GROMACS .gro file of C-alpha atoms in nm:
model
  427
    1UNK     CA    1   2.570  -1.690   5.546
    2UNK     CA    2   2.513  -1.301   5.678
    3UNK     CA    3   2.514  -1.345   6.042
    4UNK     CA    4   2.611  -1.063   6.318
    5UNK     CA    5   2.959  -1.207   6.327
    6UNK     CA    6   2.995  -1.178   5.972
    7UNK     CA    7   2.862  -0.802   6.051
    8UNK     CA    8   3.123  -0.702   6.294
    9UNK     CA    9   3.413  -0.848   6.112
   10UNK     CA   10   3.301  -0.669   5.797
   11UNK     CA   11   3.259  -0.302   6.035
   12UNK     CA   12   3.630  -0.359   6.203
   13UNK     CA   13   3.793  -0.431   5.829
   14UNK     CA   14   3.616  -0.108   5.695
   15UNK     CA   15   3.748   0.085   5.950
   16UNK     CA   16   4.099  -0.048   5.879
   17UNK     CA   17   4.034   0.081   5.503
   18UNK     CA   18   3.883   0.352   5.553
   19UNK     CA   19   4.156   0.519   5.781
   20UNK     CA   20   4.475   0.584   5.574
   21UNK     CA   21   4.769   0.835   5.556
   22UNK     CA   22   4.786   1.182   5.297
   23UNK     CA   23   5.012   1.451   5.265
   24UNK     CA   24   4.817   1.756   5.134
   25UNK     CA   25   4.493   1.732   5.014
   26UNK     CA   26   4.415   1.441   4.877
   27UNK     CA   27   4.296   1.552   4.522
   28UNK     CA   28   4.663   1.671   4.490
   29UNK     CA   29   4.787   1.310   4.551
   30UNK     CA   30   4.483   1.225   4.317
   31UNK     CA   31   4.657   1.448   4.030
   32UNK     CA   32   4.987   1.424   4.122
   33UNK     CA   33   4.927   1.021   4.138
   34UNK     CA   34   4.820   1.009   3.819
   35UNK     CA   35   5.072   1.234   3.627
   36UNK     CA   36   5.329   1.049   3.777
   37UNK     CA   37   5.208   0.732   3.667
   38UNK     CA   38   5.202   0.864   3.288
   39UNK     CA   39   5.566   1.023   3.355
   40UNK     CA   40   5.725   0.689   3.440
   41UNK     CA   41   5.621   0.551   3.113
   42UNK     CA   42   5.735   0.812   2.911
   43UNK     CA   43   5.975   0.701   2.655
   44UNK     CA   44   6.047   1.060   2.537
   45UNK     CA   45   6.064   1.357   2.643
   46UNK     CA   46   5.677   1.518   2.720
   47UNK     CA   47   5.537   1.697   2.433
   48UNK     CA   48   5.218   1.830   2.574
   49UNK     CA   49   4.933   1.651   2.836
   50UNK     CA   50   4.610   1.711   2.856
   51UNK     CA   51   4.452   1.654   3.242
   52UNK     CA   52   4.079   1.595   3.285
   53UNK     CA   53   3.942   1.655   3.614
   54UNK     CA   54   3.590   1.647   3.800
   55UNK     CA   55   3.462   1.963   3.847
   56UNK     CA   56   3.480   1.838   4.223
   57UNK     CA   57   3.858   1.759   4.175
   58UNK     CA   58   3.928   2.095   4.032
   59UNK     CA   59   3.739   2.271   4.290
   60UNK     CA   60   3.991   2.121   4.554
   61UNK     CA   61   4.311   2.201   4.448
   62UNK     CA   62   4.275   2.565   4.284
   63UNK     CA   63   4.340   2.742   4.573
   64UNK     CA   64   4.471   2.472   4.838
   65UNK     CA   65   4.829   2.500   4.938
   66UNK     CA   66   5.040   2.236   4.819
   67UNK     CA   67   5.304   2.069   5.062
   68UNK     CA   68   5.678   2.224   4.991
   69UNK     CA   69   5.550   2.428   4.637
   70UNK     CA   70   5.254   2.629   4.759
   71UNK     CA   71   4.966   2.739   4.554
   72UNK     CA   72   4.992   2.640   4.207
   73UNK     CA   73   4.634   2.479   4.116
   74UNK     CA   74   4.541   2.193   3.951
   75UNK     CA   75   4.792   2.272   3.684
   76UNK     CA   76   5.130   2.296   3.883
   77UNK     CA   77   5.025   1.978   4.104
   78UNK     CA   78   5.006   1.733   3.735
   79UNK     CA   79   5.361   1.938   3.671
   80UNK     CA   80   5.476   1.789   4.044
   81UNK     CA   81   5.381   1.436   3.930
   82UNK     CA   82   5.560   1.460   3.632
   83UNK     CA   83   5.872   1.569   3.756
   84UNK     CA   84   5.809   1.364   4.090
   85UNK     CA   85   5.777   0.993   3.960
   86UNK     CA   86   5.720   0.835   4.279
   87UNK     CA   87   5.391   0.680   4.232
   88UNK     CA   88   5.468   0.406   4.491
   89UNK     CA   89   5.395   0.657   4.750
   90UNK     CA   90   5.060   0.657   4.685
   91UNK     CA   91   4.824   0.939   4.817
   92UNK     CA   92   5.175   1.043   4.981
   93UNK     CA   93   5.360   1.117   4.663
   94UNK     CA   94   5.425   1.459   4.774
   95UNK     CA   95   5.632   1.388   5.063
   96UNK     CA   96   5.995   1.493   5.044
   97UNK     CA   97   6.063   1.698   4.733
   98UNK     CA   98   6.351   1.851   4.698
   99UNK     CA   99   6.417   2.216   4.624
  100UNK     CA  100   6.548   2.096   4.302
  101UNK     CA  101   6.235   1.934   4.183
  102UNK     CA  102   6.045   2.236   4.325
  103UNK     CA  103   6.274   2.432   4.065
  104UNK     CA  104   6.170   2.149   3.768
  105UNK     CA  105   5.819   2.210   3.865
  106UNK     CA  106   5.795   2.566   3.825
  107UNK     CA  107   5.986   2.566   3.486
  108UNK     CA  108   5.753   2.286   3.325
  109UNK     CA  109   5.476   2.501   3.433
  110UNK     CA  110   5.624   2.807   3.287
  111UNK     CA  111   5.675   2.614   2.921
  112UNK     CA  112   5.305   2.533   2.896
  113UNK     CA  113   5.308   2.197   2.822
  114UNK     CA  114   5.039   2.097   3.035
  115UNK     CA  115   4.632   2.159   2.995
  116UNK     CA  116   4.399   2.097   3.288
  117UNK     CA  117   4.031   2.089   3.139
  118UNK     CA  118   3.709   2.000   3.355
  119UNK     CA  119   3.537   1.706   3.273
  120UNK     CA  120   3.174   1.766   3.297
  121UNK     CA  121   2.905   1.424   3.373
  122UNK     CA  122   3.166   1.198   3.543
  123UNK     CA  123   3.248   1.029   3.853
  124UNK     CA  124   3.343   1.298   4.138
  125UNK     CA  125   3.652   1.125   4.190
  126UNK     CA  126   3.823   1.168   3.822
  127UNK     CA  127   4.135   1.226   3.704
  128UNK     CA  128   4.282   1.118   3.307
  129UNK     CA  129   4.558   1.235   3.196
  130UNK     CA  130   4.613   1.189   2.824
  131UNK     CA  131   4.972   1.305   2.697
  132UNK     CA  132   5.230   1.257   2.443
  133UNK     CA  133   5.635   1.256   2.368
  134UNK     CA  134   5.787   1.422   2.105
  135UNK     CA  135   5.831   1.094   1.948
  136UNK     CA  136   5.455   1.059   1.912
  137UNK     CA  137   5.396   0.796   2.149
  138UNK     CA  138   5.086   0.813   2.358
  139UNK     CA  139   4.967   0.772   2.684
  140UNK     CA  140   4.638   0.746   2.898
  141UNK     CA  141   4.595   0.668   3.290
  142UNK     CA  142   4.243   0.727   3.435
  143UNK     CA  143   4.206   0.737   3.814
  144UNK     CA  144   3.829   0.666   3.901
  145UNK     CA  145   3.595   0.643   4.195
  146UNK     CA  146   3.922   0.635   4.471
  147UNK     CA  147   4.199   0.889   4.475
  148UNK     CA  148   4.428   0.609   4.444
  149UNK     CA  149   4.230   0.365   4.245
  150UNK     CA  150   4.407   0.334   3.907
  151UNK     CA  151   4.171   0.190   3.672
  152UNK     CA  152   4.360   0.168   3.325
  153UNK     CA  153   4.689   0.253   3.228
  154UNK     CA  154   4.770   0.262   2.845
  155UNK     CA  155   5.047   0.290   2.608
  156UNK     CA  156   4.973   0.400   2.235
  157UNK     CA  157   4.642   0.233   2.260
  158UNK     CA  158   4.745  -0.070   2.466
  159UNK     CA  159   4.648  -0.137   2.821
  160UNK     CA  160   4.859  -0.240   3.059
  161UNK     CA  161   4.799  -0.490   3.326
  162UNK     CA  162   4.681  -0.313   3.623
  163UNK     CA  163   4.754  -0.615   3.824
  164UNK     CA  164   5.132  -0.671   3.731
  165UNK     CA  165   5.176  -0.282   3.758
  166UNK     CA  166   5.451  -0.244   4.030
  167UNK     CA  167   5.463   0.098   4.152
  168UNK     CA  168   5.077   0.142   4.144
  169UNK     CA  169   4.846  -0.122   4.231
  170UNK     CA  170   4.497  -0.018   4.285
  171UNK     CA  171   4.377  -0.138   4.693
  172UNK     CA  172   4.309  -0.517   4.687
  173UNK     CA  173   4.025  -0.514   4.859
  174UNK     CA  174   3.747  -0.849   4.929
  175UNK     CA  175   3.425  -0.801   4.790
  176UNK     CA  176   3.180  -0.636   5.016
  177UNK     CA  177   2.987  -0.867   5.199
  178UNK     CA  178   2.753  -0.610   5.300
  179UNK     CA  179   2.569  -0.254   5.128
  180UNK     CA  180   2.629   0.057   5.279
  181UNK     CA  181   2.271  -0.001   5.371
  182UNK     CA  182   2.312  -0.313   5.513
  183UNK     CA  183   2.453  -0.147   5.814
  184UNK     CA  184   2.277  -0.017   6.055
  185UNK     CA  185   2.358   0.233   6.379
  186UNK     CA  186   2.305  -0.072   6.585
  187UNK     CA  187   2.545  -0.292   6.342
  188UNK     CA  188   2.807   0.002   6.435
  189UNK     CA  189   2.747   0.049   6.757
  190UNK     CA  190   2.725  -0.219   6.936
  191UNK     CA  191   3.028  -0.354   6.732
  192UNK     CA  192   3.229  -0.083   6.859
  193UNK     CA  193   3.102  -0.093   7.220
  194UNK     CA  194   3.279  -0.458   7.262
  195UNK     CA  195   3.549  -0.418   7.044
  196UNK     CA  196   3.849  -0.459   7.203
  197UNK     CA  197   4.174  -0.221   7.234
  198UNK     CA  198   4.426  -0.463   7.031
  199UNK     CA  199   4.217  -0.408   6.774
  200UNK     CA  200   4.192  -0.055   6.727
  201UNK     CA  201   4.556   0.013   6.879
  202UNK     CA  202   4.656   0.105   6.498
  203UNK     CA  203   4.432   0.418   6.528
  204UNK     CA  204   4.734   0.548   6.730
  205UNK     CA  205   4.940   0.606   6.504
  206UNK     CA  206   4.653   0.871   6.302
  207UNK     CA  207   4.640   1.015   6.682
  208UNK     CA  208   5.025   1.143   6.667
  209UNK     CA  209   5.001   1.227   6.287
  210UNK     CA  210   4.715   1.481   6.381
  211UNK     CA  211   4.851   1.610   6.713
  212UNK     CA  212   5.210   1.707   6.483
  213UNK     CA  213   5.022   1.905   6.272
  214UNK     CA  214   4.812   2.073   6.507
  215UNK     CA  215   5.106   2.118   6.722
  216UNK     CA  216   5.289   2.246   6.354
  217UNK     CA  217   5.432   2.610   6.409
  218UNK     CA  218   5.325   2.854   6.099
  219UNK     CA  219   5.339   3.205   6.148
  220UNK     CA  220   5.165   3.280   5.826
  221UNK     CA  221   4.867   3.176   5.995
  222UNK     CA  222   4.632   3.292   6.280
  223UNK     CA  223   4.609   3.041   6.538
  224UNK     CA  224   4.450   2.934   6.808
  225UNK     CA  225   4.694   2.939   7.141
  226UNK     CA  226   4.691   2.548   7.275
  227UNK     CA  227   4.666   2.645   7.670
  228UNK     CA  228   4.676   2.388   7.920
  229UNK     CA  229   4.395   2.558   8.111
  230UNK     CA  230   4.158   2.559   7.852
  231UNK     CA  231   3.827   2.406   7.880
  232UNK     CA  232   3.775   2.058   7.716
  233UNK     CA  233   3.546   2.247   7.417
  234UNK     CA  234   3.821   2.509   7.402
  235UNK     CA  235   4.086   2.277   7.366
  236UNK     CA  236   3.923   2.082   7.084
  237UNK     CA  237   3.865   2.389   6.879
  238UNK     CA  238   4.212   2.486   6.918
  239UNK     CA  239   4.365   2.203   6.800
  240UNK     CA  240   4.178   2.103   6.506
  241UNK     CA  241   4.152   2.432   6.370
  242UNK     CA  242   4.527   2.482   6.344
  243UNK     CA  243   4.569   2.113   6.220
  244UNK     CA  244   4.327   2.181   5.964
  245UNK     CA  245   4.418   2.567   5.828
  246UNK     CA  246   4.793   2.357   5.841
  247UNK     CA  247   4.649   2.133   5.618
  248UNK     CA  248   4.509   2.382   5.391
  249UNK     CA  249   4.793   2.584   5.381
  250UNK     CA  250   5.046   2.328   5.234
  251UNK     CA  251   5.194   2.226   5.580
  252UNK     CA  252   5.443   1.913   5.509
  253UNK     CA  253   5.367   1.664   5.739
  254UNK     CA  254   5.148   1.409   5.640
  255UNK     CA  255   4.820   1.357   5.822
  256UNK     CA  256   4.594   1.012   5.892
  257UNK     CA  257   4.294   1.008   5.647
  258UNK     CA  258   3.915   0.941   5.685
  259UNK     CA  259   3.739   0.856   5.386
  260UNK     CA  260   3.966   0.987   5.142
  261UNK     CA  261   3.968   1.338   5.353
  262UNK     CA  262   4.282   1.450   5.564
  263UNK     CA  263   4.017   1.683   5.675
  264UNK     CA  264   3.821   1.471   5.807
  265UNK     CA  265   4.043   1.273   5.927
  266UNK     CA  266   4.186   1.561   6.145
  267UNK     CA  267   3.784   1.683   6.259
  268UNK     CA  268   3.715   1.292   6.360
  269UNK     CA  269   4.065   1.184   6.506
  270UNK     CA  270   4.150   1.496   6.737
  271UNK     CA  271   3.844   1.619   6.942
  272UNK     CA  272   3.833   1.218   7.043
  273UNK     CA  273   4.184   1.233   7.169
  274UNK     CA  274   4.206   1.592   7.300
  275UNK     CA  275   3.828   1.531   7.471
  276UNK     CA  276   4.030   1.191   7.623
  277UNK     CA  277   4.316   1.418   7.751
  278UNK     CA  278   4.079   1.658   7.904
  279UNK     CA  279   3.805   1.469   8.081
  280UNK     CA  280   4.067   1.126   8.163
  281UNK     CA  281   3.834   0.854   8.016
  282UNK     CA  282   3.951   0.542   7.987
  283UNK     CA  283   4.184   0.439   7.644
  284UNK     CA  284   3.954   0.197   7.517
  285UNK     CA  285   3.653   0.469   7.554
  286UNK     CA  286   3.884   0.743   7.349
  287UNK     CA  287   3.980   0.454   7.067
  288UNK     CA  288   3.600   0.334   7.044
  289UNK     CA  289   3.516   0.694   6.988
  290UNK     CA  290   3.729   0.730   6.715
  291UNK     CA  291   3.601   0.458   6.525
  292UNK     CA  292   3.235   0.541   6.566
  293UNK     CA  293   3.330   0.890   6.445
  294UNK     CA  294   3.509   0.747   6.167
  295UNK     CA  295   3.262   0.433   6.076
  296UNK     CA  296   2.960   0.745   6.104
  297UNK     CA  297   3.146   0.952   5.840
  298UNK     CA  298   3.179   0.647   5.631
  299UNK     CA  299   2.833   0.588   5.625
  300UNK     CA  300   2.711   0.990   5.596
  301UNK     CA  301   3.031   1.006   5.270
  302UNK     CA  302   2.889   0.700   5.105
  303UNK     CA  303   2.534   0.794   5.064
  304UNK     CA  304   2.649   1.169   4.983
  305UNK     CA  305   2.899   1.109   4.771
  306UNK     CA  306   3.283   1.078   4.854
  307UNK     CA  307   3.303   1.432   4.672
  308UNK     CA  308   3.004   1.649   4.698
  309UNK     CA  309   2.892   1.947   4.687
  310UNK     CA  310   2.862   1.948   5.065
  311UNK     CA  311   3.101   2.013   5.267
  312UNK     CA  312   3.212   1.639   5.406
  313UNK     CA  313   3.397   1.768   5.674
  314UNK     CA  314   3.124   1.972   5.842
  315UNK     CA  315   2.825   1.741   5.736
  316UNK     CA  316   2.965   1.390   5.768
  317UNK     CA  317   3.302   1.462   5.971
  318UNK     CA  318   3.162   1.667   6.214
  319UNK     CA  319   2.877   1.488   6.269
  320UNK     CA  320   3.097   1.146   6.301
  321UNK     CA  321   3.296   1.334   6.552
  322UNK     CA  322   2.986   1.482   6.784
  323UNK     CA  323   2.916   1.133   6.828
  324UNK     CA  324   3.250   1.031   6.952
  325UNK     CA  325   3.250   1.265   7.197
  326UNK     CA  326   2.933   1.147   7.250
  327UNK     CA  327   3.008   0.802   7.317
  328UNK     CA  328   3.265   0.887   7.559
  329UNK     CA  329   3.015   1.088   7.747
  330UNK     CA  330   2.833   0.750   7.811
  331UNK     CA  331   2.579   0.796   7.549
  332UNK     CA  332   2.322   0.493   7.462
  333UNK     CA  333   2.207   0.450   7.110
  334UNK     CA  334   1.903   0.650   7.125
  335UNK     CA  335   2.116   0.942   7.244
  336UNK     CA  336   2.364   0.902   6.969
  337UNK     CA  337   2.107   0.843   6.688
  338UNK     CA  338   1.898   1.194   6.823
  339UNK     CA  339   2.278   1.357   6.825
  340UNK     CA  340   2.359   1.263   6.449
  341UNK     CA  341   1.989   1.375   6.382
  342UNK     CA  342   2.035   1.747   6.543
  343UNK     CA  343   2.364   1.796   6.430
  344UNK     CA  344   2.224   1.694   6.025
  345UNK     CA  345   1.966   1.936   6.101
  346UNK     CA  346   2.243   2.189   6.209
  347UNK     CA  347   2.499   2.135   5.887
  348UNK     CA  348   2.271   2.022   5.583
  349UNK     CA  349   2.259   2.308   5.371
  350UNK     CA  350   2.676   2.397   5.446
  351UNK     CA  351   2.834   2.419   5.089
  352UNK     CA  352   3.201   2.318   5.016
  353UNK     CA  353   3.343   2.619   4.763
  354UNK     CA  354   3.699   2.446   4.748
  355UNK     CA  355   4.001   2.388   4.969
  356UNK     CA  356   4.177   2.660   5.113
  357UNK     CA  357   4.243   2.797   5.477
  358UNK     CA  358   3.915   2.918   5.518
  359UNK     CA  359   3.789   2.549   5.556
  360UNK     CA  360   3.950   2.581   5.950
  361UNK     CA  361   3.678   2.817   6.025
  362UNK     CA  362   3.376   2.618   5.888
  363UNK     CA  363   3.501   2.316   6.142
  364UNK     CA  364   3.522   2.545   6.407
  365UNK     CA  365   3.200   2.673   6.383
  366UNK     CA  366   3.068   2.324   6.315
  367UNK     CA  367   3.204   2.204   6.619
  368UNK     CA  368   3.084   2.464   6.822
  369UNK     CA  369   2.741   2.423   6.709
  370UNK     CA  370   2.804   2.045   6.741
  371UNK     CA  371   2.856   2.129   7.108
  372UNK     CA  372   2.553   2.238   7.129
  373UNK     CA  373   2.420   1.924   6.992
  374UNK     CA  374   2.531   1.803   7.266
  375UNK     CA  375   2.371   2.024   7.517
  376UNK     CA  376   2.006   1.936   7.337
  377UNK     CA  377   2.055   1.544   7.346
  378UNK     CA  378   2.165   1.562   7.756
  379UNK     CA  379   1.862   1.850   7.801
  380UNK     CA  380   1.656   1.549   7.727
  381UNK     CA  381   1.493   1.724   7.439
  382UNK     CA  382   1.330   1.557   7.159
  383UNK     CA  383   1.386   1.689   6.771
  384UNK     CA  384   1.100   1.615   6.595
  385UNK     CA  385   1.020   1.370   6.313
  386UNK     CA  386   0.963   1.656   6.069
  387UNK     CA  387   1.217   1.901   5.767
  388UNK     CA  388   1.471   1.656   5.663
  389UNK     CA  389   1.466   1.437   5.977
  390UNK     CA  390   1.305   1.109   6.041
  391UNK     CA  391   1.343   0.949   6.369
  392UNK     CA  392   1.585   0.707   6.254
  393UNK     CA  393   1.858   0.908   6.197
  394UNK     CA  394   2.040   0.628   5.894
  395UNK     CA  395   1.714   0.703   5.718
  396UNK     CA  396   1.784   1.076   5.779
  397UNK     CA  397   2.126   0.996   5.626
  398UNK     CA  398   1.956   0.833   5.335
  399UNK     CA  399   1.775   1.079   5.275
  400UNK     CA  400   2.008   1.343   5.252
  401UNK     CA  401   2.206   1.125   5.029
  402UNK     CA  402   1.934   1.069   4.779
  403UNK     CA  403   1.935   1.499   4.753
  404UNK     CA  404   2.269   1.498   4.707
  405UNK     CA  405   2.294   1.300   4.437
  406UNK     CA  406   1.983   1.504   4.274
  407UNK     CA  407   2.104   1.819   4.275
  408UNK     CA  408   2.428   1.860   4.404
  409UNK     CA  409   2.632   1.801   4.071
  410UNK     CA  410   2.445   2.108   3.916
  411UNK     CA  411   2.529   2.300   4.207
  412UNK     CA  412   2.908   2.229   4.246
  413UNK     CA  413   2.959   2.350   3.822
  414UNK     CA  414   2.795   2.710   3.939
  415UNK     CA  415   3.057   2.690   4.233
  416UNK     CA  416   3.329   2.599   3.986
  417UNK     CA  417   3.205   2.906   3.809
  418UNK     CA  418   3.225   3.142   4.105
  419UNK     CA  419   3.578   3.010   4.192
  420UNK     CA  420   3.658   3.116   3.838
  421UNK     CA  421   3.532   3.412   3.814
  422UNK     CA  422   3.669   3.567   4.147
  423UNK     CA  423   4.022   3.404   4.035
  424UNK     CA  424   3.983   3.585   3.705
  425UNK     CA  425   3.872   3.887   3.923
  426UNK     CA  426   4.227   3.905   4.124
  427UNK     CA  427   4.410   3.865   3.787
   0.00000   0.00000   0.00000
């Protein structure tokens, strides 16, 4: 029976799934994942692959850095997995390789065995890689719908049991007692509100993940200077813009997740704990905060899409982490409903063209607009029922979600196109 004990028990396991450790983007790991996977079964040596990607996929690794090889696009990272073969690291495949698989990397790329071709009309989150030896065996793994959820694996024609698969399992996860739409802002809040610290004391360990990498010294980059006199808004900025351009830039320290995004992960986790540090509220207030921010993502990522052709870190991230600060400013429900609604009304419309550096400055600004957000809802002013808002902002969520999923994969092949043709442009 569905009662609200069933409810909150069903919110505090999400948020234990939906929080998980990445090193580098996580369509890397995606790629890299699943070219491993094929490169452990080889019986031979590779002939030639053939990697089909979403056009979503592709769009997020062409020009991202990679941890400890830097920019080599979709087709260097399936080259990493194949030389890698470490599949039991999951989403963190990438982490420690050595200068002398760097140096195997570069020379499979360079003997152009490998083919990366866009798969048009699929899932968002897609990855097959179908290769062969030079003995003329073949080989097929699909990853589908998760960037670590494996969902065939076969040898000349022959599937392998997923479930008996050792170094790969796909997540074992309960069936869903509840629909995305199930849950309600209430359901979430109110679970969070009582929830208490033992059980979100494993959102500590995201907490120092992000703070390394924001704290992680690059002097390729232009960053932010982390002053102890800084303001509390200041302070936020700082830090999660230099964790994120970091990120972007192939920095090799792993980072803790939010819905499949290190991203997000980094926009939701650190203006909670930096906001904490600043204005001394209480721990329990700074880890509630961070799983509202998280649990509001979830739900703005599962009616938009996990990939989109929004950008998840400024539409659902951002948003999710305007409300965290939120709640640790003491807001009720009605406050935090009318913040997710301005801050919607802010960021629909903000376009994800790939992942790169440049995806530091797009969370700043978000942010900072989010701040103001923040400024309306405490001003006492009222956003109207009216544009793409309805009063309830879940239904506003909804109904961004339903556009999404109208236009959005239309949209994100003329941004693969663009991305093309200004890469062809600096060739």
């Amino acid at each position: 029976m569905k009662t609200i004990k069933t409810k909150e028990i069903f919110i505090l396991n999400l948020l234990d799934r939906i929080v998980t450790p990445a090193l580098g983007c996580t369509e890397i790991g995606c790629i890299a994942l699943a070219t491993s996977i094929t490169s452990e079964h080889l019986k031979l040596p590779l002939a030639k692959a053939i990697v089909y990607v979403s056009g979503f996929i592709y769009r997020n690794v062409i020009n991202v850095g990679v941890p400890f090889i830097g920019r080599v696009g979709a087709k260097g990272i399936a080259a990493a997995g194949f030389i890698i073969k470490q599949s039991n690291r999951g989403l963190l495949i990438l982490e420690g390789v050595s200068n002398t698989q760097v140096h195997q990397i570069k020379q499979l790329i360079a003997k152009d065995k490998i083919k990366v071709i866009i798969q048009r009309n699929c899932n968002p989150v897609y990855v097959r890689v179908v290769a062969k030896d030079i003995g003329g065996n073949t080989y097929d793994v699909l990853i589908e719908r998760g960037h670590d959820n494996v969902k065939f694996v076969r040898i000349n024609n022959i599937n392998l049991p997923i479930e008996s698969y050792k170094k790969c399992k796909a997540k074992k996860t309960s069936q869903p007692e509840f629909d995305v739409d199930d849950i309600t802002l209430a359901d979430i809040y109110h679970t969070i509100k009582k929830v208490k610290l033992k059980k979100l004391i494993f959102l500590q360990k995201g907490i120092e993940m992000n703070e390394n990498i924001a704290n992680f010294p690059n002097k390729n980059l232009y960053f932010h200077p982390i002053n102890k006199k800084s303001s509390w808004k200041e302070a936020i900025l700082a830090h999660t813009f230099n964790a994120v351009a970091s990120r972007m830039d192939g920095c090799p320290l792993p980072v803790m997740s939010s819905n499949d995004s290190g991203d997000h992960g980094l926009t939701v986790n650190l203006p909670q704990y930096v906001y904490w540090q600043k204005m001394h509220t209480s721990k329990i207030v700074m880890f509630q905060a961070i799983a509202l921010a998280n649990l509001i993502t979830w739900k703005i990522k599962k009616n938009i899409g996990s990939l989109s052709a929004y950008c998840g870190s400024v539409v659902a991230a951002t948003t999710g982490s305007i409300c965290g600060i939120g709640l640790q400013r003491n807001y009720n429900i009605q406050q935090i409903n009318e913040l997710i609604n301005y801050c919607l009304n802010f960021f629909t419309g903000i376009l994800c063209d790939g992942a790169k550096i440049s995806c530091a400055w797009k969370v700043e600004a978000a942010l900072s607009v989010g701040f103001k957000a923040l400024e309306l809802v405490e001003s006492k002013r009222k956003i109207n029922s009216d544009g793409i808002n309805n009063i309830d902002a879940f239904k506003t969520i909804k109904l961004i979600g339903n556009l999404s999923k109208t236009i959005m994969t239309s949209i994100n092949d003329k941004i693969v196109d663009i991305i093309d043709y200004n890469l062809d442009s600096r060739s």
